[in-house]
CSV table of C-alpha atoms and ligand atoms in Angstrom, one decimal:
chain,number,residue,atom,x,y,z
A,2,MET,CA,11.1,-7.1,-17.7
A,3,GLY,CA,12.3,-4.3,-19.1
A,4,GLN,CA,13.7,-2.9,-16.4
A,5,PRO,CA,12.5,1.0,-16.0
A,6,CYS,CA,13.8,3.9,-15.5
A,7,HIS,CA,12.7,7.9,-16.6
A,8,VAL,CA,11.0,9.6,-15.1
A,9,SER,CA,7.6,8.0,-17.9
A,10,GLN,CA,7.9,4.9,-16.1
A,11,LEU,CA,6.1,6.6,-13.4
A,12,GLY,CA,3.0,7.9,-15.5
A,13,LYS,CA,2.1,4.5,-16.1
A,14,GLY,CA,0.3,2.1,-14.4
A,15,ILE,CA,2.3,-0.5,-11.8
A,16,VAL,CA,0.6,-3.2,-13.8
A,17,ASP,CA,2.0,-2.2,-16.6
A,18,LEU,CA,5.6,-1.4,-15.3
A,19,PHE,CA,4.8,-5.7,-13.4
A,20,ASP,CA,4.8,-6.4,-17.3
A,21,PRO,CA,3.1,-10.0,-16.2
A,22,GLN,CA,4.2,-11.8,-19.0
A,23,PRO,CA,1.5,-15.6,-19.8
A,24,GLY,CA,2.1,-17.9,-17.7
A,25,GLU,CA,3.9,-17.0,-15.4
A,26,THR,CA,3.1,-17.3,-11.6
A,27,VAL,CA,2.8,-14.6,-10.0
A,28,LEU,CA,1.5,-13.1,-6.8
A,29,ASP,CA,-0.3,-10.2,-5.9
A,30,LEU,CA,0.4,-10.2,-2.6
A,31,GLY,CA,-2.8,-7.8,-0.6
A,32,CYS,CA,-4.6,-8.4,-3.5
A,33,GLY,CA,-7.7,-6.9,-1.8
A,34,MET,CA,-11.1,-7.5,-4.0
A,35,GLY,CA,-8.6,-8.7,-6.9
A,36,ASP,CA,-9.4,-6.8,-9.6
A,37,LEU,CA,-5.1,-6.3,-10.2
A,38,ALA,CA,-5.3,-10.0,-10.0
A,39,HIS,CA,-7.6,-9.9,-12.2
A,40,GLU,CA,-5.7,-7.2,-15.1
A,41,MET,CA,-2.2,-9.5,-14.2
A,42,ALA,CA,-4.9,-13.2,-15.7
A,43,MET,CA,-6.1,-11.2,-18.7
A,44,ARG,CA,-2.8,-10.6,-18.9
A,45,GLY,CA,-2.3,-14.0,-19.5
A,46,ALA,CA,-0.7,-14.8,-15.7
A,47,LYS,CA,-1.7,-17.7,-13.9
A,48,VAL,CA,-2.6,-15.4,-10.3
A,49,ILE,CA,-3.1,-15.6,-6.6
A,50,GLY,CA,-3.8,-13.0,-4.8
A,51,MET,CA,-3.2,-12.8,-0.7
A,52,ASP,CA,-4.8,-11.0,1.6
A,53,LEU,CA,-5.2,-11.2,5.3
A,54,SER,CA,-9.4,-9.6,5.1
A,55,PRO,CA,-11.1,-12.0,4.9
A,56,TRP,CA,-14.3,-10.6,3.6
A,57,MET,CA,-11.8,-8.8,0.7
A,58,ILE,CA,-10.7,-12.7,-0.3
A,59,GLU,CA,-14.3,-13.3,0.0
A,60,ALA,CA,-15.3,-10.4,-2.2
A,61,ALA,CA,-12.0,-11.3,-4.6
A,62,ARG,CA,-13.5,-15.4,-4.6
A,63,ALA,CA,-17.6,-13.7,-5.8
A,64,LYS,CA,-16.3,-11.5,-8.6
A,65,TYR,CA,-13.4,-13.8,-9.4
A,66,PRO,CA,-14.3,-17.1,-9.3
A,67,ASP,CA,-11.5,-18.8,-11.3
A,68,ILE,CA,-8.7,-16.8,-9.7
A,69,SER,CA,-7.3,-18.2,-7.2
A,70,PHE,CA,-7.3,-16.1,-3.9
A,71,LEU,CA,-5.8,-16.8,0.0
A,72,MET,CA,-5.9,-16.0,3.7
A,73,GLY,CA,-2.6,-15.2,5.1
A,74,ASP,CA,-0.4,-12.3,6.0
A,75,GLY,CA,2.5,-10.8,4.6
A,76,GLU,CA,5.0,-10.9,7.1
A,77,GLN,CA,5.0,-14.0,7.4
A,78,PHE,CA,3.3,-15.8,4.4
A,79,VAL,CA,5.2,-19.5,3.4
A,80,LEU,CA,3.7,-20.4,-0.5
A,81,ASP,CA,4.0,-24.2,-1.0
A,82,GLU,CA,6.0,-23.6,-4.2
A,83,PRO,CA,7.2,-21.2,-5.6
A,84,VAL,CA,6.3,-17.9,-8.1
A,85,ASP,CA,7.7,-16.0,-10.5
A,86,ALA,CA,7.1,-13.2,-9.6
A,87,ILE,CA,5.7,-11.2,-6.7
A,88,PHE,CA,3.6,-7.8,-7.0
A,89,SER,CA,1.8,-5.7,-4.4
A,90,ASN,CA,0.0,-2.4,-4.8
A,91,ALA,CA,-0.9,0.2,-2.1
A,92,ALA,CA,-0.9,-2.4,0.5
A,93,LEU,CA,3.5,-2.9,2.2
A,94,HIS,CA,2.4,0.3,4.1
A,95,TRP,CA,0.1,-1.9,6.1
A,96,MET,CA,2.6,-3.8,7.1
A,97,LYS,CA,5.1,-2.7,9.3
A,98,ARG,CA,7.8,-5.5,9.9
A,99,ALA,CA,8.6,-4.8,6.6
A,100,GLU,CA,11.7,-7.1,6.9
A,101,LYS,CA,9.7,-10.2,7.3
A,102,VAL,CA,7.9,-8.9,4.8
A,103,VAL,CA,11.0,-8.6,2.5
A,104,ALA,CA,12.1,-12.3,3.4
A,105,CYS,CA,8.7,-14.0,2.5
A,106,VAL,CA,8.4,-12.4,-0.8
A,107,TRP,CA,12.4,-14.0,-0.9
A,108,ASN,CA,11.1,-17.2,-0.2
A,109,ALA,CA,8.2,-16.9,-2.3
A,110,LEU,CA,10.3,-16.1,-5.5
A,111,LYS,CA,12.0,-18.7,-7.3
A,112,PRO,CA,15.6,-18.1,-7.9
A,113,GLY,CA,15.7,-15.1,-10.5
A,114,GLY,CA,11.8,-14.5,-10.1
A,115,ARG,CA,11.0,-10.3,-9.3
A,116,PHE,CA,9.2,-8.3,-6.6
A,117,VAL,CA,7.0,-5.4,-7.9
A,118,ALA,CA,5.7,-3.0,-5.0
A,119,GLU,CA,3.8,0.0,-5.3
A,120,PHE,CA,3.2,1.1,-1.7
A,121,GLY,CA,3.1,4.4,0.1
A,122,GLY,CA,6.3,6.0,0.6
A,123,GLN,CA,7.6,8.0,3.2
A,124,GLY,CA,5.7,11.9,3.9
A,125,ASN,CA,2.9,9.8,2.9
A,126,VAL,CA,-1.1,11.6,4.0
A,127,ALA,CA,1.5,13.6,6.3
A,128,ALA,CA,-0.8,16.4,6.1
A,129,VAL,CA,-3.5,14.1,7.4
A,130,ILE,CA,-1.3,12.3,9.9
A,131,GLY,CA,-0.1,15.9,11.1
A,132,ALA,CA,-3.9,17.1,11.2
A,133,ILE,CA,-5.1,14.2,14.0
A,134,GLY,CA,-1.9,14.1,15.0
A,135,ARG,CA,-2.0,17.4,16.3
A,136,VAL,CA,-6.3,17.1,17.3
A,137,LEU,CA,-5.1,14.5,19.3
A,138,GLU,CA,-2.3,15.2,21.3
A,139,TRP,CA,-3.4,19.2,22.0
A,140,ASP,CA,-7.4,17.7,23.0
A,141,TYR,CA,-7.1,14.7,24.1
A,142,GLY,CA,-3.4,14.4,25.1
A,143,ILE,CA,-3.1,11.2,23.1
A,144,ASP,CA,0.0,11.0,21.2
A,145,ALA,CA,-0.4,9.6,17.7
A,146,SER,CA,2.4,8.2,16.3
A,147,VAL,CA,1.4,5.8,18.9
A,148,ARG,CA,-1.9,4.3,17.4
A,149,ASN,CA,-0.5,4.8,13.6
A,150,PRO,CA,-1.3,2.0,11.6
A,151,TRP,CA,1.2,2.7,8.8
A,152,TYR,CA,4.7,2.6,7.9
A,153,PHE,CA,5.7,5.3,5.0
A,154,SER,CA,9.4,3.7,4.1
A,155,SER,CA,11.8,5.9,2.0
A,156,ILE,CA,13.9,5.1,-0.8
A,157,GLY,CA,16.9,4.2,1.3
A,158,GLN,CA,14.9,2.0,3.9
A,159,TYR,CA,12.9,-0.2,1.5
A,160,SER,CA,16.6,-0.7,-1.0
A,161,THR,CA,18.4,-1.3,1.8
A,162,LEU,CA,16.2,-3.9,3.4
A,163,LEU,CA,16.0,-5.8,0.5
A,164,GLU,CA,19.6,-5.4,-0.1
A,165,LYS,CA,20.6,-6.8,2.9
A,166,GLN,CA,18.0,-9.9,2.4
A,167,GLY,CA,19.9,-10.7,-1.8
A,168,PHE,CA,17.7,-8.7,-3.8
A,169,ARG,CA,18.9,-6.6,-6.7
A,170,VAL,CA,17.1,-3.3,-6.9
A,171,THR,CA,16.9,-2.6,-10.3
A,172,PHE,CA,14.5,0.4,-9.5
A,173,ALA,CA,13.3,2.7,-6.5
A,174,ALA,CA,11.3,6.6,-7.0
A,175,ARG,CA,8.9,7.9,-4.6
A,176,PHE,CA,6.4,10.9,-6.0
A,177,ASP,CA,3.3,12.8,-5.3
A,178,ARG,CA,-0.2,12.0,-6.3
A,179,PRO,CA,-2.5,14.2,-4.8
A,180,THR,CA,-6.0,12.9,-5.0
A,181,PRO,CA,-9.2,13.9,-5.5
A,182,MET,CA,-11.5,12.6,-3.3
A,183,LYS,CA,-15.3,12.4,-4.2
A,184,ASP,CA,-18.3,13.5,-2.3
A,185,GLY,CA,-17.6,16.9,-1.8
A,186,GLU,CA,-17.3,18.3,2.3
A,187,ASN,CA,-18.0,14.4,3.2
A,188,GLY,CA,-14.4,13.5,0.9
A,189,LEU,CA,-12.0,13.2,4.1
A,190,ARG,CA,-14.4,11.6,6.8
A,191,LEU,CA,-14.9,8.8,4.1
A,192,TRP,CA,-11.2,8.4,3.6
A,193,LEU,CA,-10.7,8.3,7.5
A,194,ASP,CA,-14.2,6.1,8.0
A,195,GLY,CA,-12.2,3.7,5.1
A,196,PHE,CA,-8.9,3.9,7.0
A,197,ALA,CA,-8.2,5.6,9.8
A,198,ASP,CA,-10.1,3.3,13.2
A,199,ALA,CA,-6.5,2.7,14.4
A,200,PHE,CA,-6.0,6.7,15.9
A,201,PHE,CA,-10.1,6.8,17.3
A,202,GLU,CA,-9.6,3.8,18.5
A,203,GLY,CA,-12.0,4.2,22.0
A,204,PHE,CA,-13.0,6.9,21.2
A,205,SER,CA,-17.3,7.3,21.5
A,206,PRO,CA,-19.6,7.6,18.1
A,207,ALA,CA,-20.3,11.6,19.7
A,208,GLU,CA,-16.0,11.5,20.0
A,209,ARG,CA,-15.4,11.0,17.4
A,210,GLU,CA,-17.7,12.8,15.2
A,211,VAL,CA,-16.4,15.4,16.8
A,212,ALA,CA,-12.5,14.2,17.2
A,213,VAL,CA,-13.5,14.2,12.6
A,214,ARG,CA,-14.3,17.7,12.8
A,215,LYS,CA,-11.3,19.1,13.8
A,216,THR,CA,-9.4,16.8,11.9
A,217,GLU,CA,-11.3,18.9,9.2
A,218,ALA,CA,-10.6,22.2,10.4
A,219,GLU,CA,-7.0,21.7,10.6
A,220,ALA,CA,-6.4,20.3,7.2
A,221,ARG,CA,-8.5,21.8,5.6
A,222,ASP,CA,-5.9,25.2,4.5
A,223,GLU,CA,-4.1,22.5,2.7
A,224,LEU,CA,-5.9,20.3,1.6
A,225,TYR,CA,-9.6,22.0,0.4
A,226,ARG,CA,-9.4,23.6,-3.2
A,227,ASP,CA,-12.7,24.5,-4.8
A,228,GLY,CA,-15.0,22.0,-2.6
A,229,VAL,CA,-12.2,18.8,-3.2
A,230,TRP,CA,-10.6,17.4,-0.9
A,231,HIS,CA,-7.3,16.3,-2.3
A,232,VAL,CA,-4.8,13.8,0.0
A,233,ASP,CA,-2.1,13.9,0.1
A,234,TYR,CA,-0.6,10.6,-1.5
A,235,ARG,CA,2.9,9.5,-2.3
A,236,ARG,CA,3.7,6.8,-2.9
A,237,LEU,CA,7.4,4.5,-3.2
A,238,ARG,CA,7.3,2.2,-6.1
A,239,VAL,CA,10.0,-0.3,-6.0
A,240,ALA,CA,11.2,-3.4,-8.3
A,241,ALA,CA,14.6,-6.0,-7.3
A,242,VAL,CA,15.3,-9.3,-8.4
A,243,LYS,CA,16.1,-12.6,-6.4
A,244,PRO,CA,19.8,-12.6,-8.6
A,245,LEU,CA,20.9,-16.7,-9.3
A,246,PRO,CA,22.8,-18.4,-8.2
A,247,LYS,CA,25.0,-17.8,-10.5
A,248,ASP,CA,24.6,-14.2,-10.6
A,249,GLY,CA,25.7,-13.7,-6.3
B,10,BEZ,C1,-1.9,4.8,0.8
B,10,BEZ,O1,-1.4,5.8,0.5
B,10,BEZ,O2,-2.4,4.2,-0.2
B,10,BEZ,C2,-3.2,4.3,1.3
B,10,BEZ,C3,-1.9,5.1,3.3
B,10,BEZ,C4,-3.2,5.4,4.0
B,10,BEZ,C5,-4.2,4.2,4.4
B,10,BEZ,C6,-5.0,3.8,3.3
B,10,BEZ,C7,-4.3,3.9,1.5
């Protein structure tokens, strides 16, 4: 892989940055429904997709029967054979024990292998979390930080974890990607339905409806413009290499 080192790289898709090569073995960690695994396979890589969700794996297998998909936990997986490269998109922020992920990635890579990941960085969806937090605290006396299911790392935190493990960090960047949601007025509630269940655990459907409406009201000034909700995504991209023994 050429070392990505200038700002224009941030405009490229993460698969382009990863640059899968024909014939190399690749693990897609947190592959979801397998679309990026498929893109990498189309470029000639031998891809294994891994995800914790059984229904994601089932859907990925149905959609891309020629690719190997495994159920596995990023915090404690072991591969039968080490791979040339590991890729991950929009998954690592769900894995709160990041040092365990980094150790598994290290063990699953061949010496000289690379790791390229994009995920939510420090400050990701801060306006959404802030709105949920205010509603839960003010109206229900709940400390939302205890329920937060995500780890949004800074560049320094993730690079340090990688370096402690022995990786050579070749690239790290954090950048904003405010993203318009579909479905107009319903955009934020659909996002909350898809991803933010943990905050509303134990709420009845009626209580949840009230809490979601209040969250929308709290977030509106920051995130709703011209009839569209914009989720305040902030990405972290990292690339690292497991050195060959002679590189120390
Ligand atoms: C993301 O940054 O991709 C993300 C964060 C939280 C929930 C869902 C997605």
